[in-house]
XYZ file of C-alpha atoms in Angstrom:
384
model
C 114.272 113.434 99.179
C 113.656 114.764 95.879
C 113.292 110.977 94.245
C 110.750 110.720 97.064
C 108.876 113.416 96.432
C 108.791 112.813 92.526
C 107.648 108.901 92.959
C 105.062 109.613 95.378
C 103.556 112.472 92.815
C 103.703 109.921 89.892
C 102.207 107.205 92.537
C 99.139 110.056 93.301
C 98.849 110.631 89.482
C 98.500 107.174 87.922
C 95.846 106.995 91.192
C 94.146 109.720 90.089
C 94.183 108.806 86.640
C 93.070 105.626 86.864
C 90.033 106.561 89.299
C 88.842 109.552 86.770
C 89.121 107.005 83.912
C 86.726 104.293 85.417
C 84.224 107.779 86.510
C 84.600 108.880 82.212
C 83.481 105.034 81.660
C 80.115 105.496 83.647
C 81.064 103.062 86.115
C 77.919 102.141 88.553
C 78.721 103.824 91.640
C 76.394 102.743 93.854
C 75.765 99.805 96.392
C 72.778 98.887 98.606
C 75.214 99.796 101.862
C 75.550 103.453 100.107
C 71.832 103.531 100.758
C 72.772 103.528 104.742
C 75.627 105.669 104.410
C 73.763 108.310 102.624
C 71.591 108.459 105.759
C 73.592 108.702 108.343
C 75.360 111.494 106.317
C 72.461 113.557 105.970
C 72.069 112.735 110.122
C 74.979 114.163 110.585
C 73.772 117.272 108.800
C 70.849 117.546 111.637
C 68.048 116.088 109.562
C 65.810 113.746 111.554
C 65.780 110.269 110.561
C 62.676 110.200 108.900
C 63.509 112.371 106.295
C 66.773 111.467 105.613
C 65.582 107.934 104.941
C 63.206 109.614 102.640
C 65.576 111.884 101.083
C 68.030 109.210 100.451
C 65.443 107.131 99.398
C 64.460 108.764 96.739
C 67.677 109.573 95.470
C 68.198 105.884 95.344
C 64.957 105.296 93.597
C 65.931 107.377 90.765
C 69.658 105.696 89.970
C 68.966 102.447 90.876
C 68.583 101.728 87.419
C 71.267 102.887 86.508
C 73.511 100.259 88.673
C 74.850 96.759 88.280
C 72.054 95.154 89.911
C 69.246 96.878 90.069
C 66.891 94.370 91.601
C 69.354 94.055 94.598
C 68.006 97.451 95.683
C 64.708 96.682 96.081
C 64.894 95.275 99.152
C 67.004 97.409 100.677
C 64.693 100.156 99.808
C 61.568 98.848 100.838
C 61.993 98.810 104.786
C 61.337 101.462 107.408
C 65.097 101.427 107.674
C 68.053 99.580 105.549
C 68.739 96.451 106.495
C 71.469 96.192 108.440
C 70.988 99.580 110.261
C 72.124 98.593 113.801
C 74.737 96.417 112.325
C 76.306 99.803 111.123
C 75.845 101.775 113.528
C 79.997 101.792 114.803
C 80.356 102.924 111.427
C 80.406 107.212 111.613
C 83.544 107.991 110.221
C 82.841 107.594 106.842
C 79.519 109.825 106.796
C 80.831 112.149 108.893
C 83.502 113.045 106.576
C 81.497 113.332 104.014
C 78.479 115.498 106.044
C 80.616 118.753 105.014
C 80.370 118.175 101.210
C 76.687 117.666 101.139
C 75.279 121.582 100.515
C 78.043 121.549 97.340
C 77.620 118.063 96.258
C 74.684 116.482 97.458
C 74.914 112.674 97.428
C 78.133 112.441 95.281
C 80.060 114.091 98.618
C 80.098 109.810 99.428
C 81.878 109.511 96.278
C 84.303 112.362 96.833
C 85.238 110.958 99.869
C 85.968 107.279 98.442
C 87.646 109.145 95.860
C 89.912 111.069 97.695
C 90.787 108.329 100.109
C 91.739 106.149 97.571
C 93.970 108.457 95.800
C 95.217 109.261 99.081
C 95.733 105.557 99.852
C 98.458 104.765 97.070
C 100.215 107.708 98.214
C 100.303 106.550 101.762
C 100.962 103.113 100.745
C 104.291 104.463 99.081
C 105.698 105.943 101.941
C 104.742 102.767 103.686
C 107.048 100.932 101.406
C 109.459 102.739 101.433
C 110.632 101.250 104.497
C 111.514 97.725 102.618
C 112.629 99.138 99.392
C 114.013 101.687 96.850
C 112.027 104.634 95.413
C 111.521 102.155 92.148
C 110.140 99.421 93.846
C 107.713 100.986 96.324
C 106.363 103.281 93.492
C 105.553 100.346 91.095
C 104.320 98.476 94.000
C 102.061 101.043 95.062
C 101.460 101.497 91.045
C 99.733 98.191 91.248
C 97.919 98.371 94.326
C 96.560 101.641 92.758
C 95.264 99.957 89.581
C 94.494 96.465 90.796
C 90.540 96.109 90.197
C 89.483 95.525 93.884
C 91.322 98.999 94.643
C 89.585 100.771 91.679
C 86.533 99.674 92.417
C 85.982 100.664 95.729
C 87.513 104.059 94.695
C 84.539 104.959 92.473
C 81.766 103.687 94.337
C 80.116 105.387 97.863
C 81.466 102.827 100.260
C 83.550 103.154 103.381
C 86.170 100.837 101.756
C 88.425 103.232 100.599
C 88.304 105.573 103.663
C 89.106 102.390 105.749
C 91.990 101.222 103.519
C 93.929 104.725 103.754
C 93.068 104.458 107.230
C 95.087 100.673 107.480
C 97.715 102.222 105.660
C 98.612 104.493 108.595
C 98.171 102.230 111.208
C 100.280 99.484 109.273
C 103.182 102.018 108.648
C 102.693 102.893 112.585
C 102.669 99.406 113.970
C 106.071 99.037 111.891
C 107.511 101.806 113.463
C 106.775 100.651 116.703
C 108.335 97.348 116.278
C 111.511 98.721 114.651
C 112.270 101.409 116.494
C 109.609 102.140 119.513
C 107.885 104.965 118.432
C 104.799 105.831 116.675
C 102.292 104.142 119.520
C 100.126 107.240 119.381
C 99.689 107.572 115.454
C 98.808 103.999 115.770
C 95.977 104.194 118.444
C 94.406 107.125 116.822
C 94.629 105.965 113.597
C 92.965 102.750 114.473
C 90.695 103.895 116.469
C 89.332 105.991 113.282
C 89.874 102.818 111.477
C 87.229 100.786 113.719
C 84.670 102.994 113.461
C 84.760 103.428 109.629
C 84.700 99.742 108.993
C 84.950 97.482 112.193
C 88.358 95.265 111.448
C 89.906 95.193 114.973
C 90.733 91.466 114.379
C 93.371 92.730 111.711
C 95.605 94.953 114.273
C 95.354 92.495 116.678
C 96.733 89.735 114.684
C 99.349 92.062 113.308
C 100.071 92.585 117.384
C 99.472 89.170 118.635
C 102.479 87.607 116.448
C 104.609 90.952 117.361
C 104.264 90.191 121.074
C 104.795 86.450 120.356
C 108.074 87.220 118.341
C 109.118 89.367 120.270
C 109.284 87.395 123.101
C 111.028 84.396 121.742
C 113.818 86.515 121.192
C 113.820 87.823 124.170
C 113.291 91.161 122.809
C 111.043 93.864 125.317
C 110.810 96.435 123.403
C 109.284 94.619 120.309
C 107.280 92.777 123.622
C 105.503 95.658 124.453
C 104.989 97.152 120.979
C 103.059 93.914 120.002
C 101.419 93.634 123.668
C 100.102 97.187 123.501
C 98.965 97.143 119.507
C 96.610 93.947 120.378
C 95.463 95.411 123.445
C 94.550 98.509 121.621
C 92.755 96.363 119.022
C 90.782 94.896 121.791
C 89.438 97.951 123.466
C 88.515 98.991 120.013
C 86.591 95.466 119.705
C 84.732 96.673 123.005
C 84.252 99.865 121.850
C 82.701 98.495 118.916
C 80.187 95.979 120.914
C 79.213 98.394 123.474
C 77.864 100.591 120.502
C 76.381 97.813 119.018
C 74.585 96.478 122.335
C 73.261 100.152 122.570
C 72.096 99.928 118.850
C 69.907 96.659 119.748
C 72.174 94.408 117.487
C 70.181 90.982 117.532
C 72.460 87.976 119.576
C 75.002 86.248 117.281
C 72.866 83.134 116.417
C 69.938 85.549 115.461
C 72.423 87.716 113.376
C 74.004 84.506 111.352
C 70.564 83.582 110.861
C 69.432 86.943 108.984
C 73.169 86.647 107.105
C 72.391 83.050 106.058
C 68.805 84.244 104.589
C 70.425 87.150 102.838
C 73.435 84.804 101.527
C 70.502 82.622 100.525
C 68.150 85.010 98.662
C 71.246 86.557 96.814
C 72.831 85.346 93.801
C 76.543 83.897 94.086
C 79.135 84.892 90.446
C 78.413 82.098 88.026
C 81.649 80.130 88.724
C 81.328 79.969 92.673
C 77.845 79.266 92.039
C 78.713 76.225 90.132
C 81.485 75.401 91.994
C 79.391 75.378 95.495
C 76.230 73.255 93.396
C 78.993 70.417 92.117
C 80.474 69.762 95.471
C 77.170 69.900 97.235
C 78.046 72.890 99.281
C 75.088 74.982 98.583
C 73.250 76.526 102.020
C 70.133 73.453 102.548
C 67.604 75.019 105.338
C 67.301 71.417 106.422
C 71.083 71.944 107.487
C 71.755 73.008 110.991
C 72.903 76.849 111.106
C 76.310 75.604 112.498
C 76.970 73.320 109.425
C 75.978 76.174 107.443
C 78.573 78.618 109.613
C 81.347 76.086 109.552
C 80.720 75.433 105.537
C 80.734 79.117 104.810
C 83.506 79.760 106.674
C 85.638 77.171 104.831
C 84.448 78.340 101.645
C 85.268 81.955 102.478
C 89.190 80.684 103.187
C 88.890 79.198 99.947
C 87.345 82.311 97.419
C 89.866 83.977 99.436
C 92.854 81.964 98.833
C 91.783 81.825 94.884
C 91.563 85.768 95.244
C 94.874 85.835 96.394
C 96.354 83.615 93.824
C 95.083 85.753 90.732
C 96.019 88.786 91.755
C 99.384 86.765 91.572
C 101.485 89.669 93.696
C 100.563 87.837 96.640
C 102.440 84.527 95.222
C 105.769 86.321 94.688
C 105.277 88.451 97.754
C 104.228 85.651 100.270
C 107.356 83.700 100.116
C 109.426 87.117 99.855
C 107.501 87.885 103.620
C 108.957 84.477 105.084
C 111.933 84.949 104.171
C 112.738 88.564 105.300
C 114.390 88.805 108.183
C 112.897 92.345 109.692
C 112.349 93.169 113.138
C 108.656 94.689 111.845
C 108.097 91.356 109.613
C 105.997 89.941 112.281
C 103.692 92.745 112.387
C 103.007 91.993 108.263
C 102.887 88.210 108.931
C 100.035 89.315 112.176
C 98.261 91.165 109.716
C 97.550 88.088 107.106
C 96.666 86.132 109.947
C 94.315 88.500 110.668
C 92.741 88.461 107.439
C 92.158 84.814 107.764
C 90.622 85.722 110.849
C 88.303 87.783 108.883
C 86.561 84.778 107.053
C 85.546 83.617 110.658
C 84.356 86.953 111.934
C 82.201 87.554 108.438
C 81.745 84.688 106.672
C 80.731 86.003 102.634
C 82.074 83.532 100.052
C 80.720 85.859 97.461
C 82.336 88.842 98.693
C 85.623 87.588 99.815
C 87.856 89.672 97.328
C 86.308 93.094 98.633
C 85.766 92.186 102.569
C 89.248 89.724 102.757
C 91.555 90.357 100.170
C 91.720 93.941 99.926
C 92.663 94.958 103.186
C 96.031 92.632 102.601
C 96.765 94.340 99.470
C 99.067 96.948 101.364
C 100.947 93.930 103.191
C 101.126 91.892 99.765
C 102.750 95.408 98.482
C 105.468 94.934 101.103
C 106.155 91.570 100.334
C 106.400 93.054 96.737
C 108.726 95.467 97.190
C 111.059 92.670 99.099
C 110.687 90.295 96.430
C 112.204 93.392 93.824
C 114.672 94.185 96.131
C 116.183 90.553 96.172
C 116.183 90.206 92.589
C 117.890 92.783 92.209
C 120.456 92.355 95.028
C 121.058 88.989 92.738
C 121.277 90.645 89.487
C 123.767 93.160 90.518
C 125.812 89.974 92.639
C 126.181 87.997 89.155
């Protein structure tokens, strides 16, 4: 108990660390989606919409400037309301949370909140592992989830990323806890629940509980059964949750929404290498092309940025095989969840943003597959 207690403290610390180290460095902190976020929080705070567009507005206006790309604001800035308004409108958690901090902290209360939820995340994430390791092995696991750059950067910047990933966390732990010992059902519907409307990922739980309910009923196990049969239909009342607020929203239909994300995908600029890489094999977006070749191309190509986001982070190729192999009556929940993220590059096709809106919310299962990769090594070293 007192090893616990000790790792997860020096987990929280090297968090924290890390996260006030890239704030010191006058990391940009800011993204166009803040701009919505921002908002919605002051919404939450009772001011109209009107004015807190224009409040937010002109806070944006005057650090724009100061961020990574400051021309990508522009347009984001320019309409009556951001652009993907009733897109995000399932999203309340986040600003709601941070609605609280505003009279103290003004627009950095979105920032607190990322900050806090990512620090809160590696701790989380330890007691996750836990469950396939030693206190050793699930604190440098969660060690490296904590300072991996996708993590880091989310925790600095006033994005729902962070809030969602702590979320995960606790519904991953849950949904193992269900399949290895029956319990935890309710932790895992509320926590998911939250987890939908903070960033709308249903199709991860219900991959994680698809393959449970498949799994367990190969081996004839009911228990497991039901565990995986009630996570994915939990995951799919969330997914109707998350339409009906849409359809109330005025969401456009699904071919007029692909064909505003194709113009956007079009009118931004792709990183230099996937730019390249899209130009030589003649996969760049032509608007001769039909909008289903362009879906269907996108889609492969977000597999693919994925895959190669996967592979350097290099965990994922020691902890991948170290999943297969494991034989845990809560490994199919792990193995539903990377499914699910696969599922992901279907359900939002962005080859340039694959390693934020993919990759990341795997890290936590890579972690696990971490930790069991450790563990066997060192069950061999101390055999020889």
């Amino acid at each position: 108990m007192i090893a616990d207690a000790a790792a997860a403290a020096a987990v929280g610390l090297a968090a924290a660390a890390v996260l006030r180290a890239d704030v010191r460095r006058g990391v940009p902190r800011w993204e166009p989606d803040s701009y919505d976020y921002a908002i919605r929080m002051l919404q939450r705070r009772g001011v109209p919409f009107p004015q807190a567009r224009d409040r937010a507005r002109a806070f944006f206006l005057a650090v724009r400037g100061r961020q990574r790309n400051p021309a990508y604001f522009a347009p984001t800035l320019a309409g009556d309301e951001p652009e993907w308004w009733t897109l995000f409108a399932p999203r309340v958690v986040y600003p709601a949370l941070a609605a609280p901090l505003f009279p103290r902290r003004g627009f950095a209360a979105l920032t607190d909140v990322a900050a806090v939820a990512s620090v809160a995340s590696a701790v989380l994430l330890y007691r996750f592992l836990r469950r396939f390791g030693g206190p050793a092995s699930a604190a440098a696991l969660a060690v490296w989830y904590a300072t991996s750059a996708p993590v880091r950067d989310v925790g600095v910047h006033g994005l729902n990323d962070s809030t969602a990933l702590l979320l995960w966390i606790g519904s991953l732990d849950a949904m193992a806890e269900m399949a290895e010992d029956g319990s935890g059902a309710t932790r895992f519907v509320v926590l998911t629940a939250a987890l939908s409307f903070t960033r709308p990922v249903p199709y991860l739980p219900f991959g994680a509980g698809l393959v449970l309910a498949l799994a367990g009923a190969r081996a004839r196990d009911g228990r497991r059964t039901r565990a995986g049969v009630t996570i994915a239909a939990t995951a799919a009342a969330c997914a109707v949750a998350i339409t009906s607020v849409l359809a109330r929203a005025g969401v456009p239909s699904t071919r007029e929404h692909l064909q505003r994300v194709r113009e956007s995908q079009r009118l931004e600029s792709a990183p230099g290498l996937l730019s390249r890489t899209l130009t030589r094999l003649r996969l760049r977006d032509d608007p001769a092309r039909s909008l289903g070749r362009w879906y269907a191309t996108t889609a492969a190509v977000s597999v693919a940025t994925s895959l190669k986001h996967a592979v350097a982070a290099v965990v994922p190729v020691l902890a991948v095989p170290a999943l297969a192999g494991a034989h845990r009556r809560s490994m199919p929940v792990l193995a539903g969840a990377l499914l699910g993220g696969l599922i992901g590059c279907i359900a939002d096709p962005a080859p340039a943003s694959t390693r934020r809106t993919v990759v990341l919310p795997l890290y936590p299962v890579f972690a696990a597959g971490g930790v069991l990769a450790v563990e066997r090594l060192l069950r061999s070293r101390r055999g020889r």
